[in-house]
Amino acid sequence: DARVTQTPRHKVTEMGQEVTMRCQPILGHNTVFWYRQTMMQGLELLAYFRNRAPLDDSGMPKDRFSAEMPDATLATLKIQPSEPRDSAVYFCASGLNGGELFFGEGSRLTVL
Amino acid sequence: TQLLEQSPQFLSIQEGENLTVYCNSSSVFSSLQWYRQEPGEGPVLLVTVVTGGEVKKLKRLTFQFGDARKDSSLHITAAQPGDTGLYLCAGKIQVHNNNDMRFGAGTRLTVKP
């Protein structure tokens, strides 16, 4: 049963700490998206990869956020340093050639 | 401001009622998708519409894509408690020669038994 796997599911950290979220896309998918979801803003696009190349990260605060795909089986989203306003649920989604997106269960981040 | 505006933001109805939720934009989309999200889970695709004026039916759910491909609606007939969830529309839009998938903020539907 193919699915997108995200870790950690929950993370509580203190302001200023580094946070790394990981995503394993579905095998064979060539697009990976990172979204952030809050009640106020809904689902915001942070970064988008196609064939491991970053295509759009305009929605991501560059001073503290970074997104990478070291290989086809792993995408990472890093926040350094984290701030309370980063508290949200972070979703990774993968797809094939612009079709349906398959979402992971999300990483709920709380920054105190 | 959201690229895709969804309305209403919240909707609470009784089982058996009909409802329509809307997704509007000033931008033209090459395709538009509707997803449903349940608490603690990621969104799951319901349907993709591609052609202006297209209507798709999925059991009690009817999806319509506007003629100009800027808006869409989702109509649910005889709603059931199992329809409760967050309904999200997502549009594929070209940004810097790449196709991004942008989401609306969603309509949170509660169907009471």
Short mmCIF file of C-alpha atoms in Angstrom, two decimals:
data_model
loop_
_atom_site.label_atom_id
_atom_site.label_comp_id
_atom_site.label_asym_id
_atom_site.label_seq_id
_atom_site.Cartn_x
_atom_site.Cartn_y
_atom_site.Cartn_z
CA ASP A 1 0.00 0.00 0.00
CA ALA A 2 1.97 3.00 -1.30
CA ARG A 3 1.82 6.12 0.79
CA VAL A 4 3.79 9.23 1.68
CA THR A 5 5.53 8.90 5.02
CA GLN A 6 6.37 11.91 7.18
CA THR A 7 8.41 12.10 10.37
CA PRO A 8 8.07 13.21 13.06
CA ARG A 9 4.28 13.20 13.47
CA HIS A 10 4.55 15.62 16.37
CA LYS A 11 7.33 17.92 17.48
CA VAL A 12 7.44 20.35 20.39
CA THR A 13 10.50 22.54 20.59
CA GLU A 14 11.69 25.81 22.01
CA MET A 15 12.20 28.99 20.09
CA GLY A 16 15.62 29.14 18.49
CA GLN A 17 16.02 25.39 18.07
CA GLU A 18 16.58 23.70 14.73
CA VAL A 19 13.75 21.55 13.39
CA THR A 20 14.07 19.02 10.58
CA MET A 21 11.05 17.32 9.04
CA ARG A 22 11.42 14.38 6.70
CA CYS A 23 9.30 12.97 3.93
CA GLN A 24 9.50 9.75 1.97
CA PRO A 25 7.50 10.22 -1.26
CA ILE A 26 5.74 7.38 -3.03
CA LEU A 27 8.20 5.35 -5.07
CA GLY A 28 8.12 6.44 -8.71
CA HIS A 29 6.60 9.86 -8.09
CA ASN A 30 8.61 12.71 -9.58
CA THR A 31 7.07 15.75 -7.88
CA VAL A 32 7.26 16.64 -4.20
CA PHE A 33 5.49 19.53 -2.49
CA TRP A 34 5.85 20.96 1.01
CA TYR A 35 2.81 22.78 2.43
CA ARG A 36 2.15 24.46 5.76
CA GLN A 37 -1.39 24.44 7.16
CA THR A 38 -2.79 26.81 9.77
CA MET A 39 -6.36 27.77 10.62
CA MET A 40 -5.72 31.34 9.52
CA GLN A 41 -3.88 30.76 6.24
CA GLY A 42 -5.03 27.33 5.13
CA LEU A 43 -2.58 25.30 3.02
CA GLU A 44 0.37 27.45 1.94
CA LEU A 45 2.84 26.18 -0.63
CA LEU A 46 6.39 26.34 0.71
CA ALA A 47 8.44 24.42 -1.85
CA TYR A 48 8.04 22.30 -4.95
CA PHE A 49 10.47 19.80 -6.48
CA ARG A 50 10.33 18.03 -9.81
CA ASN A 51 12.79 15.21 -10.45
CA ARG A 52 14.58 16.33 -7.25
CA ALA A 53 15.22 19.83 -8.62
CA PRO A 54 13.74 22.75 -6.67
CA LEU A 55 11.34 24.63 -8.97
CA ASP A 56 9.53 27.02 -6.69
CA ASP A 57 10.31 28.00 -3.11
CA SER A 58 8.93 31.52 -3.31
CA GLY A 59 6.48 30.81 -0.50
CA MET A 60 9.23 29.88 1.92
CA PRO A 61 10.94 32.36 4.27
CA LYS A 62 14.49 32.01 2.96
CA ASP A 63 16.25 33.34 6.04
CA ARG A 64 15.22 30.42 8.22
CA PHE A 65 13.69 27.71 6.03
CA SER A 66 15.43 25.36 3.64
CA ALA A 67 14.13 22.43 1.61
CA GLU A 68 16.21 19.74 -0.06
CA MET A 69 15.92 16.37 -1.79
CA PRO A 70 19.18 14.53 -1.15
CA ASP A 71 17.83 11.57 -3.11
CA ALA A 72 14.60 10.39 -4.73
CA THR A 73 13.42 8.71 -1.53
CA LEU A 74 13.90 11.60 0.87
CA ALA A 75 12.78 15.23 1.06
CA THR A 76 13.66 17.42 4.04
CA LEU A 77 12.35 20.72 5.38
CA LYS A 78 14.53 22.47 7.90
CA ILE A 79 13.79 25.48 10.08
CA GLN A 80 16.70 27.20 11.81
CA PRO A 81 16.13 29.01 14.07
CA SER A 82 12.50 28.14 14.77
CA GLU A 83 10.03 30.77 16.01
CA PRO A 84 6.58 30.47 17.66
CA ARG A 85 4.92 31.72 14.45
CA ASP A 86 6.24 28.59 12.69
CA SER A 87 3.82 26.47 14.71
CA ALA A 88 1.62 24.66 12.17
CA VAL A 89 1.05 21.31 10.51
CA TYR A 90 3.55 20.70 7.73
CA PHE A 91 2.46 18.41 4.91
CA CYS A 92 4.49 16.71 2.26
CA ALA A 93 2.76 15.53 -0.91
CA SER A 94 4.04 13.62 -3.91
CA GLY A 95 2.68 13.15 -7.40
CA LEU A 96 3.48 12.03 -10.91
CA ASN A 97 3.76 14.55 -13.73
CA GLY A 98 1.33 17.06 -12.27
CA GLY A 99 -1.48 14.64 -11.52
CA GLU A 100 -3.15 13.77 -8.24
CA LEU A 101 -1.26 14.74 -5.10
CA PHE A 102 -0.87 12.14 -2.37
CA PHE A 103 -0.39 13.66 1.06
CA GLY A 104 1.35 12.36 4.12
CA GLU A 105 -0.29 12.54 7.52
CA GLY A 106 1.59 15.72 8.38
CA SER A 107 4.08 16.85 11.02
CA ARG A 108 2.50 18.95 13.76
CA LEU A 109 5.08 21.47 14.98
CA THR A 110 4.73 23.50 18.15
CA VAL A 111 7.39 26.10 18.89
CA LEU A 112 7.24 27.45 22.44
CA THR B 1 -5.09 37.41 -0.14
CA GLN B 2 -5.78 33.86 -1.24
CA LEU B 3 -5.39 32.93 -4.88
CA LEU B 4 -8.43 30.70 -4.46
CA GLU B 5 -11.31 31.97 -2.33
CA GLN B 6 -13.59 29.35 -0.85
CA SER B 7 -17.01 30.01 0.59
CA PRO B 8 -18.54 29.55 2.98
CA GLN B 9 -15.67 29.12 5.40
CA PHE B 10 -17.84 27.10 7.80
CA LEU B 11 -21.08 25.21 7.18
CA SER B 12 -23.14 23.23 9.67
CA ILE B 13 -26.22 21.38 8.43
CA GLN B 14 -28.54 18.54 9.34
CA GLU B 15 -28.33 15.10 7.82
CA GLY B 16 -30.39 14.91 4.63
CA GLU B 17 -29.93 18.55 3.59
CA ASN B 18 -28.34 19.66 0.34
CA LEU B 19 -25.44 22.10 0.16
CA THR B 20 -23.15 23.87 -2.27
CA VAL B 21 -19.68 25.20 -1.62
CA TYR B 22 -17.76 27.48 -3.93
CA CYS B 23 -14.22 28.06 -5.09
CA ASN B 24 -13.49 31.33 -6.90
CA SER B 25 -10.46 33.04 -8.39
CA SER B 26 -9.54 35.83 -10.76
CA SER B 27 -6.93 33.50 -12.30
CA VAL B 28 -7.45 30.89 -14.98
CA PHE B 29 -6.46 27.36 -14.07
CA SER B 30 -5.42 24.56 -16.40
CA SER B 31 -7.14 22.16 -14.03
CA LEU B 32 -8.80 22.23 -10.66
CA GLN B 33 -9.03 19.56 -8.00
CA TRP B 34 -11.23 19.03 -4.96
CA TYR B 35 -9.84 17.32 -1.88
CA ARG B 36 -11.39 16.30 1.44
CA GLN B 37 -9.40 16.35 4.64
CA GLU B 38 -10.35 14.68 7.92
CA PRO B 39 -8.85 15.59 11.31
CA GLY B 40 -5.29 14.35 11.79
CA GLU B 41 -4.91 13.31 8.16
CA GLY B 42 -3.73 14.77 4.90
CA PRO B 43 -6.11 15.83 2.11
CA VAL B 44 -7.41 13.10 -0.20
CA LEU B 45 -8.34 13.76 -3.82
CA LEU B 46 -12.04 13.60 -4.72
CA VAL B 47 -12.02 14.77 -8.34
CA THR B 48 -10.09 16.62 -11.04
CA VAL B 49 -11.83 18.87 -13.57
CA VAL B 50 -10.04 20.07 -16.65
CA THR B 51 -12.47 21.40 -19.25
CA GLY B 52 -14.43 24.65 -18.83
CA GLY B 53 -18.08 23.83 -18.09
CA GLU B 54 -17.24 20.26 -17.12
CA VAL B 55 -19.53 18.50 -14.65
CA LYS B 56 -18.46 15.38 -12.77
CA LYS B 57 -20.51 13.26 -10.42
CA LEU B 58 -19.22 11.09 -7.61
CA LYS B 59 -22.22 9.40 -5.97
CA ARG B 60 -23.96 12.25 -4.10
CA LEU B 61 -21.28 14.80 -4.96
CA THR B 62 -21.50 16.94 -8.11
CA PHE B 63 -18.53 19.04 -9.20
CA GLN B 64 -18.66 21.81 -11.78
CA PHE B 65 -15.84 23.75 -13.41
CA GLY B 66 -16.74 27.25 -14.59
CA ASP B 67 -16.82 28.01 -18.29
CA ALA B 68 -13.88 30.40 -17.93
CA ARG B 69 -11.95 27.93 -15.73
CA LYS B 70 -11.73 30.46 -12.90
CA ASP B 71 -14.23 28.95 -10.49
CA SER B 72 -15.78 25.70 -9.37
CA SER B 73 -18.56 24.42 -7.16
CA LEU B 74 -19.22 21.27 -5.18
CA HIS B 75 -22.81 20.25 -4.52
CA ILE B 76 -23.68 17.52 -2.04
CA THR B 77 -27.13 15.97 -2.13
CA ALA B 78 -28.68 14.48 1.02
CA ALA B 79 -25.62 15.08 3.17
CA GLN B 80 -24.60 12.41 5.68
CA PRO B 81 -22.49 12.63 8.85
CA GLY B 82 -19.72 10.83 6.96
CA ASP B 83 -19.43 13.86 4.66
CA THR B 84 -18.10 15.91 7.58
CA GLY B 85 -14.65 17.29 6.85
CA LEU B 86 -12.63 20.11 5.33
CA TYR B 87 -13.22 20.51 1.60
CA LEU B 88 -10.33 22.07 -0.27
CA CYS B 89 -10.09 23.21 -3.86
CA ALA B 90 -6.71 23.32 -5.56
CA GLY B 91 -5.77 24.87 -8.85
CA LYS B 92 -2.85 24.22 -11.11
CA ILE B 93 -1.30 27.53 -12.11
CA GLN B 94 1.81 28.32 -14.08
CA VAL B 95 4.42 30.19 -12.08
CA HIS B 96 7.79 30.92 -13.65
CA ASN B 97 7.17 28.25 -16.28
CA ASN B 98 6.39 25.64 -13.65
CA ASN B 99 3.01 24.25 -12.65
CA ASP B 100 2.34 24.95 -8.99
CA MET B 101 -0.64 23.50 -7.15
CA ARG B 102 -2.25 26.18 -4.97
CA PHE B 103 -4.96 25.52 -2.40
CA GLY B 104 -7.86 27.52 -1.06
CA ALA B 105 -8.38 27.83 2.70
CA GLY B 106 -11.23 25.33 2.58
CA THR B 107 -14.84 24.95 3.68
CA ARG B 108 -15.27 23.16 6.98
CA LEU B 109 -18.47 21.11 6.76
CA THR B 110 -20.26 19.56 9.72
CA VAL B 111 -23.23 17.29 9.10
CA LYS B 112 -25.25 16.58 12.23
CA PRO B 113 -27.20 13.34 12.58
#
